[in-house]
GROMACS .gro file of C-alpha atoms in nm:
model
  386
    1UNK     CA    1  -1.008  -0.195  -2.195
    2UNK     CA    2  -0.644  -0.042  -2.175
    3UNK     CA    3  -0.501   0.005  -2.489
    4UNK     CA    4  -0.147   0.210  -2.397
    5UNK     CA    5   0.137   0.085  -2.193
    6UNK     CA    6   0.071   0.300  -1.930
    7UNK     CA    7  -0.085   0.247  -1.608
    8UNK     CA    8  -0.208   0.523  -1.371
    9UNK     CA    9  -0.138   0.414  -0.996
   10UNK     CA   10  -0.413   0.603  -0.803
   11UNK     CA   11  -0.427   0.602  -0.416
   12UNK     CA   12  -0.697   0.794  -0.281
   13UNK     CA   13  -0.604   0.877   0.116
   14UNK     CA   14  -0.769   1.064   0.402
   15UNK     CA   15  -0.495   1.352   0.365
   16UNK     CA   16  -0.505   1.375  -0.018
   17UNK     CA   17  -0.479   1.172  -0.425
   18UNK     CA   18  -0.135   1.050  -0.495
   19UNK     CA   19  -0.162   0.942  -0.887
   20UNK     CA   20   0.207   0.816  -1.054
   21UNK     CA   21   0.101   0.728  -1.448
   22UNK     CA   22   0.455   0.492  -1.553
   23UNK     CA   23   0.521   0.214  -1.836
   24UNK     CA   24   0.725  -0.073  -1.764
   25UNK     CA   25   1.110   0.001  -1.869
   26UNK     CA   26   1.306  -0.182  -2.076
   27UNK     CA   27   1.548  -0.331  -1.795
   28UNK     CA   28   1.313  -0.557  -1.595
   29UNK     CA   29   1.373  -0.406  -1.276
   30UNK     CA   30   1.261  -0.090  -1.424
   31UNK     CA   31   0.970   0.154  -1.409
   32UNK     CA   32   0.942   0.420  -1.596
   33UNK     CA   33   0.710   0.708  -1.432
   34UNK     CA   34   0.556   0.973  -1.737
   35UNK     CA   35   0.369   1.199  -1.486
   36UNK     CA   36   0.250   1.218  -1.135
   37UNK     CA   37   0.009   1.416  -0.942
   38UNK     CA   38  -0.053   1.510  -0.614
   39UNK     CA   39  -0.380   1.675  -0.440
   40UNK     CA   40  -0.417   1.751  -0.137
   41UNK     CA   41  -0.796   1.823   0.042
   42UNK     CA   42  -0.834   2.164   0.184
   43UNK     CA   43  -0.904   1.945   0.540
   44UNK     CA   44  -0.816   1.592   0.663
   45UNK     CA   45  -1.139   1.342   0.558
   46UNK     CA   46  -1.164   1.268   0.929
   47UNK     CA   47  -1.194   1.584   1.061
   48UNK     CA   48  -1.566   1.640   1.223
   49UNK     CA   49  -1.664   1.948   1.019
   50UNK     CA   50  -1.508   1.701   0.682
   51UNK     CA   51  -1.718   1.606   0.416
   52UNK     CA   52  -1.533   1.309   0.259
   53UNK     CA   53  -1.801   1.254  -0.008
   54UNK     CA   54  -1.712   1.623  -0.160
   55UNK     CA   55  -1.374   1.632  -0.039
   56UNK     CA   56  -1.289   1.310  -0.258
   57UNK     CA   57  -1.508   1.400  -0.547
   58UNK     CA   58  -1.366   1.743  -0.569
   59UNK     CA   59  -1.034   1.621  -0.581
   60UNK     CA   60  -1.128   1.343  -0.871
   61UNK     CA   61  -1.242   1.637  -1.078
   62UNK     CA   62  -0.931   1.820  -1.055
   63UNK     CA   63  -0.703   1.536  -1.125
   64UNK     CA   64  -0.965   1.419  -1.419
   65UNK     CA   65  -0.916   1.753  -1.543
   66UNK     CA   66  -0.558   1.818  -1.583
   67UNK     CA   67  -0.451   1.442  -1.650
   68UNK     CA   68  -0.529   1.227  -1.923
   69UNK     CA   69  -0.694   0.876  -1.876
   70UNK     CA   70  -0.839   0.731  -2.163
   71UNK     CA   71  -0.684   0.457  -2.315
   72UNK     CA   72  -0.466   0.419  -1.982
   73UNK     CA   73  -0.486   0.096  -1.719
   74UNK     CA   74  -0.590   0.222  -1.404
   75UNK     CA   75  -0.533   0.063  -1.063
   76UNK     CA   76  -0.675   0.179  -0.740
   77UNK     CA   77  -0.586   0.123  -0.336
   78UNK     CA   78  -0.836   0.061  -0.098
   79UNK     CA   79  -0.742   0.076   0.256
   80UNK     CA   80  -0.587  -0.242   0.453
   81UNK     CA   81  -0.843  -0.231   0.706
   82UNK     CA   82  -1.132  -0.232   0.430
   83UNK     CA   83  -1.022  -0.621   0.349
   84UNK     CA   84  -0.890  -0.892   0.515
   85UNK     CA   85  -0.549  -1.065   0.423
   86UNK     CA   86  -0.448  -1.435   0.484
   87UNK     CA   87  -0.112  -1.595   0.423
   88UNK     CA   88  -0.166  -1.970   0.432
   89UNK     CA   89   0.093  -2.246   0.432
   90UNK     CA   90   0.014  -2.533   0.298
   91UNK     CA   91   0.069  -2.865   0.369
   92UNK     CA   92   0.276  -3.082   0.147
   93UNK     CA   93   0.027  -3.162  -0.161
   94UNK     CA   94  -0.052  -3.216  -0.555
   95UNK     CA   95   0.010  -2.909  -0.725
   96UNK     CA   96  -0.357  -2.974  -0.887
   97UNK     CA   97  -0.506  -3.011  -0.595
   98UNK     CA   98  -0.415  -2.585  -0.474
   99UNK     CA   99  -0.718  -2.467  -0.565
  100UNK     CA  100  -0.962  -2.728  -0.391
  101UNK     CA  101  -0.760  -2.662  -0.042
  102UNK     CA  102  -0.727  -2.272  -0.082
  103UNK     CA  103  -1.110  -2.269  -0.120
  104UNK     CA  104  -1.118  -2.484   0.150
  105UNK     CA  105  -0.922  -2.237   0.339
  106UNK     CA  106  -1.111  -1.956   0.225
  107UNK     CA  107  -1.391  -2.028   0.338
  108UNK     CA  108  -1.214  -2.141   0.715
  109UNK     CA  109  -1.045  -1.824   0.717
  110UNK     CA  110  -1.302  -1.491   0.571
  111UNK     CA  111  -1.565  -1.468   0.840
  112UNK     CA  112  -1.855  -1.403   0.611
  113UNK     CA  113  -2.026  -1.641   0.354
  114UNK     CA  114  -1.809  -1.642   0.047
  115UNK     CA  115  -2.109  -1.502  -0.188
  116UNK     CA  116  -2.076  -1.186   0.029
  117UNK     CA  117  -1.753  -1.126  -0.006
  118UNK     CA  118  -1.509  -1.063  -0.349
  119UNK     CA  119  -1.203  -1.238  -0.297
  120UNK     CA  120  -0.864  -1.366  -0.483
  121UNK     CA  121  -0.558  -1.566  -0.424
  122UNK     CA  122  -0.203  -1.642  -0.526
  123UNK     CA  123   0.046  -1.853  -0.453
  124UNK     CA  124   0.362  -1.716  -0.316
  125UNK     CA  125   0.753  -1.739  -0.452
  126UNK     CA  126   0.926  -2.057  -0.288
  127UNK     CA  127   0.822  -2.375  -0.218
  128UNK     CA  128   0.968  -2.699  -0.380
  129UNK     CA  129   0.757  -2.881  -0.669
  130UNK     CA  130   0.885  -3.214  -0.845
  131UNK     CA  131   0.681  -3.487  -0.971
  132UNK     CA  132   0.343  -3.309  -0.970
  133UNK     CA  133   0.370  -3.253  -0.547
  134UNK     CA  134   0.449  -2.899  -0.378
  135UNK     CA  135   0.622  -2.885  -0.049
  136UNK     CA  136   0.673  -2.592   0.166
  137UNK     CA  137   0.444  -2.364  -0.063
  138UNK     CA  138   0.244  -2.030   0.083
  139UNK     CA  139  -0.056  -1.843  -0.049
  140UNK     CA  140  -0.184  -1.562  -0.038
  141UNK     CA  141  -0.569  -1.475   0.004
  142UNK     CA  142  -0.731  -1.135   0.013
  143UNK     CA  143  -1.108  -1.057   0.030
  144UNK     CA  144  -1.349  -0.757   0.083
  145UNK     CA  145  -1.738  -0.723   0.145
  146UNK     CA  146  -1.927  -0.666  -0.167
  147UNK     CA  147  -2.073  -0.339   0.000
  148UNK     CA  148  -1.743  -0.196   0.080
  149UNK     CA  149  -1.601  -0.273  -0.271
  150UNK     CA  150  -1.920  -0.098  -0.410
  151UNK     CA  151  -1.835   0.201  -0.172
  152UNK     CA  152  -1.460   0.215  -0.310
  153UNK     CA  153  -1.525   0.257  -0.625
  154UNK     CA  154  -1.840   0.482  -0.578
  155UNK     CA  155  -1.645   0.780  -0.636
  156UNK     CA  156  -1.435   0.636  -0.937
  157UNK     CA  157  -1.749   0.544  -1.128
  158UNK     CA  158  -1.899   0.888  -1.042
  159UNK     CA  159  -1.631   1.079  -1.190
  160UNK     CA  160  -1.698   0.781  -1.532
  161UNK     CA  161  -1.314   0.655  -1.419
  162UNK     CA  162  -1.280   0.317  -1.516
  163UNK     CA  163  -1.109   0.061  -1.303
  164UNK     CA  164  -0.893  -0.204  -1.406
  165UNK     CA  165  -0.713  -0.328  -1.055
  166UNK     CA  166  -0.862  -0.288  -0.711
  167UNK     CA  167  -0.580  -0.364  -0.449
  168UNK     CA  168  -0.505  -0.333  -0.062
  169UNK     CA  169  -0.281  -0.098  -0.009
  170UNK     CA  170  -0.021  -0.284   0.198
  171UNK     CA  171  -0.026  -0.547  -0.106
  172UNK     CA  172   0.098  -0.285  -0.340
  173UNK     CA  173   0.341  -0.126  -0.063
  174UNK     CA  174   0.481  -0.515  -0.070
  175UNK     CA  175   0.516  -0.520  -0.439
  176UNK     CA  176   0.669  -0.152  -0.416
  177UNK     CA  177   0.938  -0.282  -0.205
  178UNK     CA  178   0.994  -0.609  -0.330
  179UNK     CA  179   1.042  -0.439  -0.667
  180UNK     CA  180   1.258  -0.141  -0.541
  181UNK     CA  181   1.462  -0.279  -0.271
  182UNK     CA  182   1.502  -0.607  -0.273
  183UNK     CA  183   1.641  -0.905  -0.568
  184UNK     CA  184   1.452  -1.031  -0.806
  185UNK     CA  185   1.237  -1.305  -0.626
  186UNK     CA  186   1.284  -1.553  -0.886
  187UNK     CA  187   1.701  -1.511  -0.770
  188UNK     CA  188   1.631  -1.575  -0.423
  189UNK     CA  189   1.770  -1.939  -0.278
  190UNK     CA  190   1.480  -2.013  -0.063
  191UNK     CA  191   1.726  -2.183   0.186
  192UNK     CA  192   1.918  -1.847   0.220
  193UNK     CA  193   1.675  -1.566   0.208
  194UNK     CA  194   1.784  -1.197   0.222
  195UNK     CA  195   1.725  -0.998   0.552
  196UNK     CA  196   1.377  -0.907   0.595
  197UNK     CA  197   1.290  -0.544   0.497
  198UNK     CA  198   1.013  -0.371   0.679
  199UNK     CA  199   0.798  -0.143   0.521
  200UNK     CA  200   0.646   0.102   0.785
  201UNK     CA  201   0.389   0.348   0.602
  202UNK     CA  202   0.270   0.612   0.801
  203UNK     CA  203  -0.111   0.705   0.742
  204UNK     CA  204  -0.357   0.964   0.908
  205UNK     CA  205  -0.556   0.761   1.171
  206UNK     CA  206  -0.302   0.406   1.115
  207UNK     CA  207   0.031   0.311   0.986
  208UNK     CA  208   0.065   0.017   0.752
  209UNK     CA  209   0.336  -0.218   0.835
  210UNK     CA  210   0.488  -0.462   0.572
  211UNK     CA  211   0.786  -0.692   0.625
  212UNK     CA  212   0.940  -0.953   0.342
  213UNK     CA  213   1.245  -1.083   0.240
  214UNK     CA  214   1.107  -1.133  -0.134
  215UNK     CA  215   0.963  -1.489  -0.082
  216UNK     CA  216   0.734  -1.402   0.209
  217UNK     CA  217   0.519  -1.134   0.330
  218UNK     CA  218   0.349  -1.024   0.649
  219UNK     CA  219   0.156  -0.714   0.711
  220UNK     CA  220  -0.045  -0.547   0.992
  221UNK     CA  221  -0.230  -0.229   1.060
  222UNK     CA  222  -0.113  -0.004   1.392
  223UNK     CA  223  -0.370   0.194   1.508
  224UNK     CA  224  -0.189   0.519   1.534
  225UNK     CA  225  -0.099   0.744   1.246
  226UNK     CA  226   0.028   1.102   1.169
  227UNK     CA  227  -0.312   1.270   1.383
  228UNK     CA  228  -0.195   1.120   1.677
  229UNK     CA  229   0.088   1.354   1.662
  230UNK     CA  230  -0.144   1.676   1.611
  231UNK     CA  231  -0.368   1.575   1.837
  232UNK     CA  232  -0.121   1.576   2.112
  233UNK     CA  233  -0.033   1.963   1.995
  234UNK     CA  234  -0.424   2.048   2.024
  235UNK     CA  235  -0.396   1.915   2.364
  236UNK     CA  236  -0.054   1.987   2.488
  237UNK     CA  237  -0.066   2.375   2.343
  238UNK     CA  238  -0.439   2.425   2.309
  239UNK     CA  239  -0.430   2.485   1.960
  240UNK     CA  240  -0.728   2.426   1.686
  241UNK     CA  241  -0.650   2.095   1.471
  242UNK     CA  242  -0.591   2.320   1.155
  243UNK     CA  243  -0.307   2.497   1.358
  244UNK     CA  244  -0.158   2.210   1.571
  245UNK     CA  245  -0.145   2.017   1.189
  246UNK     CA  246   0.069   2.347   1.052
  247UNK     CA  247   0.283   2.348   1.363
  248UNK     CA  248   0.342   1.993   1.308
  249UNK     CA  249   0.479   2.033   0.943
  250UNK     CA  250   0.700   2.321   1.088
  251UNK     CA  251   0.789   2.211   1.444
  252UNK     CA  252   1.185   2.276   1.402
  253UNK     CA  253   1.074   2.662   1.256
  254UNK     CA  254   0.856   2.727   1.565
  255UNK     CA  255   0.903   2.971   1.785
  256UNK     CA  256   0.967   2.682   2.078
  257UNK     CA  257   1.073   2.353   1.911
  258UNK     CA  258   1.138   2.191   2.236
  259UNK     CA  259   0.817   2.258   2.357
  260UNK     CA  260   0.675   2.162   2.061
  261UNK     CA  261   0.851   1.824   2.030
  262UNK     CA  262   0.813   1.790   2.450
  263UNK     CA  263   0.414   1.754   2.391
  264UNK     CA  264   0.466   1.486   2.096
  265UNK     CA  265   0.686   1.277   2.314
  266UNK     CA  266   0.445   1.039   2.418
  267UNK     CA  267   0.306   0.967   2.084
  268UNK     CA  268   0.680   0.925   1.953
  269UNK     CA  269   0.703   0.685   2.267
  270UNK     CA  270   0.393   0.529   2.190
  271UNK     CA  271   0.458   0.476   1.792
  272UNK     CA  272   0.807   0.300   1.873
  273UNK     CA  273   0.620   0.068   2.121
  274UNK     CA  274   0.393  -0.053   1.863
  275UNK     CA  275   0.653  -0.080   1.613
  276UNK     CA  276   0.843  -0.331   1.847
  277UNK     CA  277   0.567  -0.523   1.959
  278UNK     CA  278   0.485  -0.580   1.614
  279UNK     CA  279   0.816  -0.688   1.536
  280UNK     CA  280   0.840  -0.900   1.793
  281UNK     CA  281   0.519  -1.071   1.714
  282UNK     CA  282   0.662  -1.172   1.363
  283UNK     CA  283   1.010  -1.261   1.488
  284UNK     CA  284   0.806  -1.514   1.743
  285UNK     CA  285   0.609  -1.590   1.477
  286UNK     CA  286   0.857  -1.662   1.167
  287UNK     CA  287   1.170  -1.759   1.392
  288UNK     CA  288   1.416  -1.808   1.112
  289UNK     CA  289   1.353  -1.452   0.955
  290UNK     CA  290   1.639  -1.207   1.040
  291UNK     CA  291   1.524  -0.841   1.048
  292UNK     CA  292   1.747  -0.567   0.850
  293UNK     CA  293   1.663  -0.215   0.760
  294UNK     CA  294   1.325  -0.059   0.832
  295UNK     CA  295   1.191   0.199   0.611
  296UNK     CA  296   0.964   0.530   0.664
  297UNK     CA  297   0.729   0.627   0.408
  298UNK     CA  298   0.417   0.856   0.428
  299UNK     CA  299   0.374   1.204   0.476
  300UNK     CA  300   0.387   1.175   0.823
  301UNK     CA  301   0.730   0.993   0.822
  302UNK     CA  302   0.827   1.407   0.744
  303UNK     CA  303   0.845   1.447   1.090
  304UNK     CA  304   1.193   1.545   1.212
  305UNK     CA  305   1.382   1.339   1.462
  306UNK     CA  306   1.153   1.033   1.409
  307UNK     CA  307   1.352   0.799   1.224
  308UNK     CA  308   1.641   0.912   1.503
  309UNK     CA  309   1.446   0.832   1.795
  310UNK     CA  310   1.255   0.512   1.628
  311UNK     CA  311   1.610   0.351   1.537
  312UNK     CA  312   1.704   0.428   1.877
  313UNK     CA  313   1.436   0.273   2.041
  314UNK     CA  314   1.417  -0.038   1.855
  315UNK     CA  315   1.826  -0.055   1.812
  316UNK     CA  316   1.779  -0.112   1.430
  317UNK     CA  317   1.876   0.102   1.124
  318UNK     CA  318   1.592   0.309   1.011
  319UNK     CA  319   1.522   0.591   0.736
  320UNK     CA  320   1.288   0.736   0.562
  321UNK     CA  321   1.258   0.585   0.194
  322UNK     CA  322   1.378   0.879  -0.011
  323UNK     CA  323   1.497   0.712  -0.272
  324UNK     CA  324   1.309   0.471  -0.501
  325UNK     CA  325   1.604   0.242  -0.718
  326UNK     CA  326   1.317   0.126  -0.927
  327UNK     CA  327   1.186   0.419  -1.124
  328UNK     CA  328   1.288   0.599  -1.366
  329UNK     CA  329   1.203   0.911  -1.601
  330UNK     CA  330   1.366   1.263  -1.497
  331UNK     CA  331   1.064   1.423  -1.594
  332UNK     CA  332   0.920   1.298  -1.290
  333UNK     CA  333   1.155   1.210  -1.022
  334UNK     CA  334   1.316   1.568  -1.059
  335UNK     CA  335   1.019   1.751  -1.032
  336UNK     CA  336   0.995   1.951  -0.741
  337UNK     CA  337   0.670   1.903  -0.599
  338UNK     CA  338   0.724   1.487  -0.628
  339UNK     CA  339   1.067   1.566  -0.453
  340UNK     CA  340   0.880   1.703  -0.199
  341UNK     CA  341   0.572   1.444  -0.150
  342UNK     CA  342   0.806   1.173  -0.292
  343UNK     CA  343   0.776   0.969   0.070
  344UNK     CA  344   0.358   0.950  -0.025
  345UNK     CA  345   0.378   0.741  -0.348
  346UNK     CA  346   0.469   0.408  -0.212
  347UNK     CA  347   0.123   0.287  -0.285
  348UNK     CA  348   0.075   0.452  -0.590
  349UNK     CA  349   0.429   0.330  -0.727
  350UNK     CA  350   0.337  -0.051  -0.612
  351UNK     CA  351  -0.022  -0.001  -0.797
  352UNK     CA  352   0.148   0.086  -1.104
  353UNK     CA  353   0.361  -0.203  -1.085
  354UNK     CA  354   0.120  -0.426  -1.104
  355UNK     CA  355  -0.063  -0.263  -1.369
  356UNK     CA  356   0.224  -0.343  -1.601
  357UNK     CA  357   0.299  -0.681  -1.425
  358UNK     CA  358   0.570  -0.699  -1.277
  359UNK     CA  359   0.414  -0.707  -0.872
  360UNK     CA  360   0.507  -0.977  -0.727
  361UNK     CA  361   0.157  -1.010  -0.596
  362UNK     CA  362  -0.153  -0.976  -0.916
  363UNK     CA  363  -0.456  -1.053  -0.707
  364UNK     CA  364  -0.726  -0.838  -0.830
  365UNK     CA  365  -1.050  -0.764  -0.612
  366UNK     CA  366  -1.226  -0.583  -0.873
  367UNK     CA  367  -1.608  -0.776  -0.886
  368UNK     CA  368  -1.572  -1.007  -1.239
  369UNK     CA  369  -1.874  -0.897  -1.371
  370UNK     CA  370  -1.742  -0.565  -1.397
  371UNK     CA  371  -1.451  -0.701  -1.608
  372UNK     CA  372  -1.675  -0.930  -1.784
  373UNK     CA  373  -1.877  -0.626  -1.909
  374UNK     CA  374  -1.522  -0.401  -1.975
  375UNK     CA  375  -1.397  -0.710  -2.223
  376UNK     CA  376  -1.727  -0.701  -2.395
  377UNK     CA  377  -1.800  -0.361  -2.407
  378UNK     CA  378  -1.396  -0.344  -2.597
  379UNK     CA  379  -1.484  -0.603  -2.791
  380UNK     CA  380  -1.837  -0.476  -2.976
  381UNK     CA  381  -1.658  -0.230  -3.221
  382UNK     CA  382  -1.466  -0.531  -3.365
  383UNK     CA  383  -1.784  -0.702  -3.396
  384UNK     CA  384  -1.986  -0.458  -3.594
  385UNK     CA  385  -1.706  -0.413  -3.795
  386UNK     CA  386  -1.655  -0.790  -3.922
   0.00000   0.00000   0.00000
């Protein structure tokens, strides 16, 4: 088991390993980053000629190799669309009665037979509780197939990396900016919430989109993601993928920036038209909820002119999240290369929160047998010894 303060956050995407290693700081709101890391494959895992298998392992044995682990928590993403969230509210009820109804729920709500699945819940901030009965209280239920658990931390295990928190990744982009951006939840007058924030994280192949106001939290996955962009270059300038992706990166240096911005323009049309159906799906959805700023993160979130033409669209303020209030140590946040990538450790920052516990969401869907056999295995020194 862990044995320092430190926690390594480790998200492990289809463009590259983000890894932020941080302690919690001595102001509350505070986390304190010691060292980062960030390695990117030599090609994008979904490419055809890709081997993600290698790809992924190769990059484990570099970061293994010039970081060290032992003794350190470490926390791990797993895609959102690997798992299956659920945010249930429940119906006015004894507080000792919760975990009857969530299982209840659980097993209305995860399409598979609950012995195939691992899965955790929590109950959410708010909600009213006097004399033993909860009113107006929300949880939160998360849950992946066994196999594709196994298949996460396949690579982990083969590089002897012990896991300590297996997480969705929009669950620790939702702790990142509950943490960073908005007040402390346990300030929050549930009759007078803050304006929603929404998180929009820009993958490869999907874009993870997050929206709370501290107390709640919805999420969804768009299907379209930073290739969409290069793929329209391969087709629009018949270019290979390896080129369109470099012209991408360095579309106001090109020779022709308008041409090169002309044959993105429907995918910039297409990624604001998801974004607004989305929102208006939660608006309709949650009508008291008042949308404020919306946030870029990701990579592809890089790209210029699309926070511009996205706030445009959807006649709200957006921009790209290039500052995180939250964390602290110089050592890190002034180091050029995390200057650089700083808009692809969202995940990795909200992993490491929890690792140190203070996310507002601690659901765990790392199998408990393999934590069973961790807090034995740490405990059979102390044994022989006595």
């Amino acid at each position: 088991m862990a044995a320092s303060p430190y926690v390594w956050g480790i998200d492990i995407g289809k463009c590259g390993l983000k890894a932020l290693r941080c302690r919690a700081g001595d102001d509350p709101r505070t986390l304190v980053a010691d060292a980062f890391d960030y390695i990117e494959y030599p090609m994008i895992l979904t490419q055809p000629e890709a081997d993600p298998v290698e790809l992924v392992r190769a990059a484990l044995q570099d970061f293994i190799g010039r970081n060290k682990l032992r003794g350190d928590k470490v926390a791990v993403s797993v895609p959102g669309q690997s798992g299956l969230a659920k945010f249930i509210k429940l119906p006015p009820i004894e507080a000792k009665k919760i975990p009857d109804i969530v299982r209840y729920e659980a097993r209305q709500q995860i399409p598979f037979p609950l012995d195939q699945v691992i899965w955790d819940w929590q109950r959410l901030a708010g909600g009213i509780e006097e004399s033993g009965f909860v009113i107006d209280a929300e949880v939160a239920v998360f849950a992946m197939k066994k196999e594709q658990v196994a298949k996460a931390l396949a690579p982990l295990q083969a590089a002897d990396v012990d896991v300590d928190i297996l997480q969705l990744s929009p669950i620790a982009l939702a702790n990142m900016v509950i943490f960073d951006q908005l007040p402390d939840p346990a300030t929050i007058d549930p009759d007078s919430p803050p304006e929603s924030v929404v998180l929009v994280s820009m993958g490869v192949d999907s874009t993870d989109l997050v929206i709370t106001n501290g107390l709640r939290i919805w999420q969804r996955s768009m299907p379209i993601g930073g290739s969409n962009f290069t793929k329209a270059l391969v087709t629009g300038m018949k270019l290979t993928f390896a080129k369109a992706e470099q012209l991408k990166r360095n579309a106001v240096r090109a020779e022709d920036p308008k041409a090169v911005f002309n044959a993105m323009r429907p995918v910039f049309n297409e990624f604001a038209s998801e974004l607004q159906r989305s929102l208006n799906y939660f608006t309709g959805s949650d009508r008291t909820a008042k949308i404020g700023k919306v946030l870029l993160l990701g990579n592809a979130a890089r790209l210029r002119g699309l926070s511009d033409f996205v706030g445009k669209q959807l006649n709200l303020d957006v921009q790209r999240l290039d500052t995180f209030r939250g964390l602290d140590g110089a050592a890190v946040t002034s180091a050029a290369a995390f200057k650089e990538h700083r808009l692809a450790f969202g995940t990795a920052y909200g992993l490491a929160l929890q690792g140190v516990g203070r996310g507002t969401v601690g659901t765990n869907l790392l199998p408990g047998e393999i934590l069973r056999a961790r807090l034995i295995e740490s405990k059979q020194p102390r044994a022989v010894a006595a």
